[in-house]
Each structure stands twice: as C-alpha cells, then as structure tokens.
Coordinates of C-alpha atoms in Angstrom, one line a residue:
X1106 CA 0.0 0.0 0.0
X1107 CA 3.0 1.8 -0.5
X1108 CA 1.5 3.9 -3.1
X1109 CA -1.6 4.9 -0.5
X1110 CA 0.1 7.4 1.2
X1111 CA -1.3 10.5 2.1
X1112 CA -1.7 13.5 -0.3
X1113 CA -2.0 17.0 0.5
X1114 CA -4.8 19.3 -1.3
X1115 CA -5.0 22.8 -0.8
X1116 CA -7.9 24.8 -2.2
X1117 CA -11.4 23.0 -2.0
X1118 CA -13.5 25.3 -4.3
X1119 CA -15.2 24.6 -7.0
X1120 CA -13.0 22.6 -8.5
X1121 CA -10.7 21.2 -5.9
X1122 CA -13.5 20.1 -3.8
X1123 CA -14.7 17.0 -6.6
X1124 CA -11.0 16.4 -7.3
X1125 CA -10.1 15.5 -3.8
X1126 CA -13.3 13.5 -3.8
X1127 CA -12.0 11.5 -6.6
X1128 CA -8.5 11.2 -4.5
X1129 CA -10.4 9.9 -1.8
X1130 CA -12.3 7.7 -3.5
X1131 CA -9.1 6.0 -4.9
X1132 CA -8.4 5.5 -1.4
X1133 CA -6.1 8.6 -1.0
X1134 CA -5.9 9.4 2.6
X1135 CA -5.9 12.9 2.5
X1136 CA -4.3 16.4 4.7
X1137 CA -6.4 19.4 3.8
X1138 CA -5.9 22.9 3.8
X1139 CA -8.6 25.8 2.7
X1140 CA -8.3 29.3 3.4
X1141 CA -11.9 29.1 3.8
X1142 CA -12.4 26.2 7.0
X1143 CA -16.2 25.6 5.8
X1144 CA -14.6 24.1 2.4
X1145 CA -12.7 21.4 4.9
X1146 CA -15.7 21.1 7.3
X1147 CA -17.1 17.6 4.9
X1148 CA -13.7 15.9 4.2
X1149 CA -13.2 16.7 8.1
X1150 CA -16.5 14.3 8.9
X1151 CA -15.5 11.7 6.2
X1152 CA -12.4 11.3 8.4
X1153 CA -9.6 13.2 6.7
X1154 CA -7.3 15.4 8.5
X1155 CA -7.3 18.9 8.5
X1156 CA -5.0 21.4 9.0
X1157 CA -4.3 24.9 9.7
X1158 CA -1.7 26.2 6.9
X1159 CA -0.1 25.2 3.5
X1160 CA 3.2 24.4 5.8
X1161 CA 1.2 21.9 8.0
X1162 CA 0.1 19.8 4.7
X1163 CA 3.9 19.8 3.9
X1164 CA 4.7 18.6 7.0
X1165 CA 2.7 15.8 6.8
X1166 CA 2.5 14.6 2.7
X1167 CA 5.6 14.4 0.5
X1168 CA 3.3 14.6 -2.8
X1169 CA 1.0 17.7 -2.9
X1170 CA -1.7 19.3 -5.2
X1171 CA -2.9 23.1 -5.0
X1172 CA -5.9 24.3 -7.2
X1173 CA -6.4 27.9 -6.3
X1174 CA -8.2 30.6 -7.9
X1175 CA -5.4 33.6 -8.8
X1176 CA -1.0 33.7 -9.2
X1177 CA -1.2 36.0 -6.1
X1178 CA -2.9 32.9 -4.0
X1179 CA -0.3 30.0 -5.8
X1180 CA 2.5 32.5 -4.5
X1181 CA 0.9 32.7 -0.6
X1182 CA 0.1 28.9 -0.9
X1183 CA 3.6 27.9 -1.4
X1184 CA 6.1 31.3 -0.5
X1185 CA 3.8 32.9 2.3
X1186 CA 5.0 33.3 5.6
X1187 CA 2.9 29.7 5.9
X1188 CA 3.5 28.3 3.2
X1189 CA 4.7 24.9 1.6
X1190 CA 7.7 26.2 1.3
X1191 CA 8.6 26.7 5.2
X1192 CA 8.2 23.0 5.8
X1193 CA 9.0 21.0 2.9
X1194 CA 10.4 17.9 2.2
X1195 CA 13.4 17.1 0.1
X1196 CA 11.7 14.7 -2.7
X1197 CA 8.7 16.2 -2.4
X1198 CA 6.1 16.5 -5.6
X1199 CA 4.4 19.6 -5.5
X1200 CA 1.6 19.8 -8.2
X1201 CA -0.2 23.0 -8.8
X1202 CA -3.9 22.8 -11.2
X1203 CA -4.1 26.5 -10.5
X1204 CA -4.4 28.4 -13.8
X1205 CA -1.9 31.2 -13.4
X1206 CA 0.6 33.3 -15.7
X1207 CA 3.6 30.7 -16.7
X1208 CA 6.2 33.0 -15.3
X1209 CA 4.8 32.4 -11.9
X1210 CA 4.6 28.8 -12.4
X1211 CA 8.9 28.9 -13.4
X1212 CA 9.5 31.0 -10.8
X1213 CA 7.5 28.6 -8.2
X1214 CA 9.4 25.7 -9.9
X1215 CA 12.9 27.6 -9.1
X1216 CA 12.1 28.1 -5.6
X1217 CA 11.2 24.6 -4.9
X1218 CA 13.9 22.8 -6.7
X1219 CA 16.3 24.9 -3.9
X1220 CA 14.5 23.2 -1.0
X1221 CA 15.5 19.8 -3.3
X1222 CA 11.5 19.0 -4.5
X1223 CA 9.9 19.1 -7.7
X1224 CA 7.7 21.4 -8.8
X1225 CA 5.0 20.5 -12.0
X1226 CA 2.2 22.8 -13.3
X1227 CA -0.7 21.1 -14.2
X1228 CA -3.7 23.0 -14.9
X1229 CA -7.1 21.7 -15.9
X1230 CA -9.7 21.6 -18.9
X1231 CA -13.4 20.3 -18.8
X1232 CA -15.3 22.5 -16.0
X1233 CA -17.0 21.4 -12.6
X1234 CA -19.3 18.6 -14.0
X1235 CA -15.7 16.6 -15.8
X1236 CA -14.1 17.4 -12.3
X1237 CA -17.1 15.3 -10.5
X1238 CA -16.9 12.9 -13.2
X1239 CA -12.9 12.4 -13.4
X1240 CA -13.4 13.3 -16.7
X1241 CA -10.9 16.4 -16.7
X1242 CA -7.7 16.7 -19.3
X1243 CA -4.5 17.9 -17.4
X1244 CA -2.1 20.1 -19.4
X1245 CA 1.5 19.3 -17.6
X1246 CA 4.5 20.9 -17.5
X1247 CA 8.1 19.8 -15.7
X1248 CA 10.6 17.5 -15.8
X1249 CA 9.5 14.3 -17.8
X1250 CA 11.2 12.2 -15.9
X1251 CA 8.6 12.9 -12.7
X1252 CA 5.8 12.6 -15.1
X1253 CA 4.7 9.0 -14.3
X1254 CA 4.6 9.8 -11.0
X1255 CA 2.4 13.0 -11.5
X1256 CA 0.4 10.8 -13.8
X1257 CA -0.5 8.0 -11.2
X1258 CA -2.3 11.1 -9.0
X1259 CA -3.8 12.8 -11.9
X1260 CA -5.1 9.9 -13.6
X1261 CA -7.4 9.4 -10.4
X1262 CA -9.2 13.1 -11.0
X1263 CA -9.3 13.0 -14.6
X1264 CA -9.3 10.7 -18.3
X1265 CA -6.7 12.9 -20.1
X1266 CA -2.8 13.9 -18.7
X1267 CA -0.9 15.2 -21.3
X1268 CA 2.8 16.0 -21.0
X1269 CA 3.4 19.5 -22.4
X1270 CA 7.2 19.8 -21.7
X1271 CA 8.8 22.3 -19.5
X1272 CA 7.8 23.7 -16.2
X1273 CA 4.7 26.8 -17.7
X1274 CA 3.7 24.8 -20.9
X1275 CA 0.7 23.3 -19.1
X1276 CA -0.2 26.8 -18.2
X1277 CA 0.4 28.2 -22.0
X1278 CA -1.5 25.5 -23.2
X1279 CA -4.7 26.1 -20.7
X1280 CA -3.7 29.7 -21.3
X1281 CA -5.0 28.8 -25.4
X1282 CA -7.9 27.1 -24.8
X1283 CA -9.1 29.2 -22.5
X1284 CA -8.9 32.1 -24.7
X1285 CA -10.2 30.0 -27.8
X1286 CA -13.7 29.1 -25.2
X1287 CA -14.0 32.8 -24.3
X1288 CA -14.2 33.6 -28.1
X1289 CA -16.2 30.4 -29.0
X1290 CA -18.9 30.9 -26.1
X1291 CA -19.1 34.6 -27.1
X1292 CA -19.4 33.3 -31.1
X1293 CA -22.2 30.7 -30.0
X1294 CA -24.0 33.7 -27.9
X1295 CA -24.1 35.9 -30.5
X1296 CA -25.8 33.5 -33.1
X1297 CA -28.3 32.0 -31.2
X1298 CA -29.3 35.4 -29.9
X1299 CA -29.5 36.5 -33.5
X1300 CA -31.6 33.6 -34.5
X1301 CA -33.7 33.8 -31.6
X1302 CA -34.5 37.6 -32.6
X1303 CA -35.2 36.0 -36.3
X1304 CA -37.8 34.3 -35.4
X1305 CA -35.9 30.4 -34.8
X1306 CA -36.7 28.4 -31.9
X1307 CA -33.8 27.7 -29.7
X1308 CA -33.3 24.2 -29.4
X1309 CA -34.3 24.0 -33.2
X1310 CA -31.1 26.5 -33.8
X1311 CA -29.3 24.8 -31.3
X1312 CA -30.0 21.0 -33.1
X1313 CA -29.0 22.6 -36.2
X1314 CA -25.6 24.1 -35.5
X1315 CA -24.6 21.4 -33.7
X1316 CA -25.0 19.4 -37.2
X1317 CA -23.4 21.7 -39.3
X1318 CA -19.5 23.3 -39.3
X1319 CA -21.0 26.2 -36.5
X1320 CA -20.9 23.1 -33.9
X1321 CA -18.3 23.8 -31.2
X1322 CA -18.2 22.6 -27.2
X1323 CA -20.1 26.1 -26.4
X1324 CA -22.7 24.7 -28.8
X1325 CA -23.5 21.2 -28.2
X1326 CA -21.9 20.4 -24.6
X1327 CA -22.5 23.9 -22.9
X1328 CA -25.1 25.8 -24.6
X1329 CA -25.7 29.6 -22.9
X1330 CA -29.2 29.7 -23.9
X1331 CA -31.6 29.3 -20.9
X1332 CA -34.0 25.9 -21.9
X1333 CA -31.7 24.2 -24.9
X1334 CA -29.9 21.7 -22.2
X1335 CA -30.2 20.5 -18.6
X1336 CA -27.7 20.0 -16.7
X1337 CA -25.5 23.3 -17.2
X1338 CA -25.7 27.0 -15.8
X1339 CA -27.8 28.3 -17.9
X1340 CA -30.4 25.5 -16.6
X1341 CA -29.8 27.1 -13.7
X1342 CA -29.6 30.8 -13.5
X1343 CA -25.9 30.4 -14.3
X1344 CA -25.1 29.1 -11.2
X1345 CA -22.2 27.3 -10.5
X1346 CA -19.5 26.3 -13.4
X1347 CA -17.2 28.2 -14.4
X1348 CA -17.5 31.9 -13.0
X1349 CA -17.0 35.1 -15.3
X1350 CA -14.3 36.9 -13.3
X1351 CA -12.1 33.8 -13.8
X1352 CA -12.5 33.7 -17.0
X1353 CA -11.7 37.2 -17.5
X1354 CA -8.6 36.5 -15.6
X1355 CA -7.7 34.1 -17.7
X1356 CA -7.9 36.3 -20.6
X1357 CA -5.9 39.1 -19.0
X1358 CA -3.4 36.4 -18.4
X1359 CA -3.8 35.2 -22.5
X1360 CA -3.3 39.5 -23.0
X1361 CA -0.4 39.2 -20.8
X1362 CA 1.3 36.7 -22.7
X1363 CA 0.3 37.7 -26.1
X1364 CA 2.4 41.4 -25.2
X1365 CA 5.4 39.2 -23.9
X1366 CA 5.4 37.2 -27.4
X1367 CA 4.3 39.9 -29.5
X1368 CA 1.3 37.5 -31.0
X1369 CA -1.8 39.7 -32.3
X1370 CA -4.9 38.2 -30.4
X1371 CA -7.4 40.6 -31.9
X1372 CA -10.5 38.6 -30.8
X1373 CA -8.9 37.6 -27.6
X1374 CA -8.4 40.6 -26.7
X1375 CA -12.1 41.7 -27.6
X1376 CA -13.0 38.6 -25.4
X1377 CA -11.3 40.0 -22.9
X1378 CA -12.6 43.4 -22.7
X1379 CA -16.6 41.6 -22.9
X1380 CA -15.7 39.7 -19.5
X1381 CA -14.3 42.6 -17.9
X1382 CA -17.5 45.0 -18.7
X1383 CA -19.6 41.6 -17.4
X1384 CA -17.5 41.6 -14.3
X1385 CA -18.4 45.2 -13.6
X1386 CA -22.1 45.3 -14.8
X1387 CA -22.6 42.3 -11.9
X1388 CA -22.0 38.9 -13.7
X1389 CA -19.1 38.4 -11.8
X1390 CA -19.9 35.5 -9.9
X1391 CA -22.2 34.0 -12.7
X1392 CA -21.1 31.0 -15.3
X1393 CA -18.9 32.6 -18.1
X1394 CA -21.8 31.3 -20.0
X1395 CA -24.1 33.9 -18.7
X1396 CA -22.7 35.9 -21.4
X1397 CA -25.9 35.6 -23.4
X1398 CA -28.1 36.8 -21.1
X1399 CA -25.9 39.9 -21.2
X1400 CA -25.6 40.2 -24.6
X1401 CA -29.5 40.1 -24.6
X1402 CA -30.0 42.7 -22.0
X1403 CA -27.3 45.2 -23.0
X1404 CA -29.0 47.8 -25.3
X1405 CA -26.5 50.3 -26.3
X1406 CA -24.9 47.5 -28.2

C-alpha cells in the first residue's frame, strides 16, 4: 500500500473540492488545507485530516496538489510566511492545477527545486461537471522524468494527462484554450441570440448548429441559452460552473502573454474586454456562460 500514502490538497473550491473527492475515492488518505475552514468542514467528517496552513500539509504529505483561484494565491500557498515552502520535504512533488501566468509557475518551480523538491504545473480543462466525473484533461508541465509519477495522482481526478514539456507549458497550453472558449462561447451567444431575434426556436437552432460546421463545445456540450440543455448553468440561472471573473482572468493572463510574445490576439483581446464589462455590470460571480443573457440585456450595443 506503499502507493496509498497520504496526499495534501490545498484549495477545495469549485473545483478542488470534486478532485479531492475522486482522490479519496481512490483511497487517497488525504491532509487538507482551505483558506476558507467551511470548504474542509465535509472531508473533516469523512475522516480526513485537516489542517491549519499550507506548511502543516507539507509537513505531513511528501506529494501535494494546490488548485487555487489567482497567481497572487499560488504564491501565498507555497512562498507565504505559511506556506509549503517553510516546511518542505526534500523529494517532495508539488503539483499545482491553479491556472496562473507561466512565469509564476517557473518562478515557483525555481524556488522549490532549492529546498530539493519538484515542482509540476498542471492546470485543468473540462469545467466542474468533468471534475465530478474524473473526466478532466491535465495540461502538464516539468521534468518528464517525474511525469509517471504526477500521472499516477492525476489519472485518479481525470481521463486525459498530457505532457506538455517544461515547467509553464501546461499553463500556456490552458492559457489557449481558455482564450479559444471565451471567443467560441461569445461566437455561440451571439448566433443564437441572433436567431432567436429571427424568429428560430432555440433548441431547433441549437440541433441545427450542432450538425453543421458552426458546432463547437459552447454549442452542443455547454449551450448559454436558458432551456436548450439541462444540466448546465444556464439551466440554472448560471449558477455554478465556471465563473466570469475567472474567465476574464484568464484572458488578461492570455493579453499578458500575447504582449510578452508579440502575438496579435485581436479577438482575444475583444474577449477580454466583454468579460471585464460583465465583471463590472454584476456577472461576476455568474457561469462565463451567462454571457448571453448579457448580450440580450445590454442595449446600447
């Protein structure tokens, strides 16, 4: 049972909450930290232990994975005056899911391989409802030869882990399709509104574009319009999924990168500025998805 031995998680939101689930349910024994102790208070009465800082999960677990919202919260996690870093152990794999800027995620890797540890990023792809399924694809980035071992904790939480290369490529490569979503859920949005407007029934529009070259995953696995599918935010007053200021986050962090490479991202960048205006007209805490209930509502378009 050698392989059995206890992994840390840090940061049960959203996301990290139905991963460690799927840990557990591998029979993971697991040492939790949240920020927020409500987050811990369920894992607490299945019987996992809890702690009180990042440093405390080092203490106890010598292989690690953080999934936490923003770079500045990856940085406190693991650098913070209680943070992994105070109380690591040589040997150590530290995996971090957060989706941050791939400089963060070299500069992480730098300061861990000092304290003799490893260091892989390995953000996600596939949303809340792939995270409760294990159905997630994990972009990861380090040395190769840790992979396999990365891979055997992964593999529990989701049906894809791809090896990217270096320490930041799983980042640039979430980094993409995060920016190619944005732009494809704002694309979908836009035409069924349209259609709607012309007269087309949703679902009909909806059953039609997802049999023709229009068909993307904001189409047929995610659809924005309120009544086409169950089982997705906008069945439910976009609640839940994937909120809007992350995904403008992630976009600033696609804008970011784009200067640093000098790439042109001329819809990104429009994606971008969308999320932001939704972020400060109140959709902030709604499903990125909910961007069609703006786009309805928003007259001086």
């Amino acid at each position: 049972m050698a392989s059995k031995t206890p992994v840390g998680f840090i940061g049960l939101g959203n996301m990290g909450n139905p991963m460690a689930k799927n840990l557990m349910k591998h029979g993971y024994p697991l040492i939790i930290y949240d920020v927020f102790p409500d987050a811990c208070k369920e894992f607490q009465d299945a019987g996992e232990q809890v702690v009180s800082c990042p440093a405390d999960v080092a203490e106890k677990a010598d292989r690690i994975i953080t999934m936490l919202p923003t770079s500045i919260n990856a940085i406190e996690a693991y650098s913070g005056a209680n943070g992994i870093l105070k109380k690591v152990k040589k040997g150590s794999l530290l995996i971090d899911s957060s989706t941050i800027d791939p400089a963060v995620s070299k500069e992480l890797a730098k300061e861990v391989e000092k304290m003799g540890a490893v260091f892989m990023d390995a953000p996600v792809s596939g949303g809340v409802g792939a995270a409760r399924s294990r159905n997630l694809t994990f972009m990861v980035g380090g040395v190769e030869d840790e992979f396999a071992a990365a891979q055997e904790l992964l593999g529990c939480m989701g049906s894809n882990v791809v090896y990217c290369g270096a320490v930041g490529t799983g980042q640039a490569a979430k980094i993409c399709n995060n920016m190619l979503l944005a732009i494809s859920m704002i694309g979908t949005a836009e035409a069924m509104n349209l259609g709607i407007r012309l007269g087309l029934d949703p679902k009909l529009l909806a059953k039609i574009l997802n049999m023709s070259s229009g068909r993307c995953w904001s189409s047929d696995t995610y659809n924005p319009v309120p009544g086409v599918m169950d089982g997705v935010p906008s069945a439910n007053n976009y609640q839940g999924g994937f909120g809007a200021t992350l995904m403008a986050k992630d976009l600033g962090l696609a804008q970011d990168s784009a200067t640093n490479t000098k790439s042109p991202i001329l819809l990104g960048s429009l994606a971008h500025q969308i999320y932001r205006m939704m972020c400060a007209k109140g959709y902030s805490k709604k499903d990125f998805s909910s961007v069609f209930q703006f786009l309805r509502e928003e007259e001086t378009f």
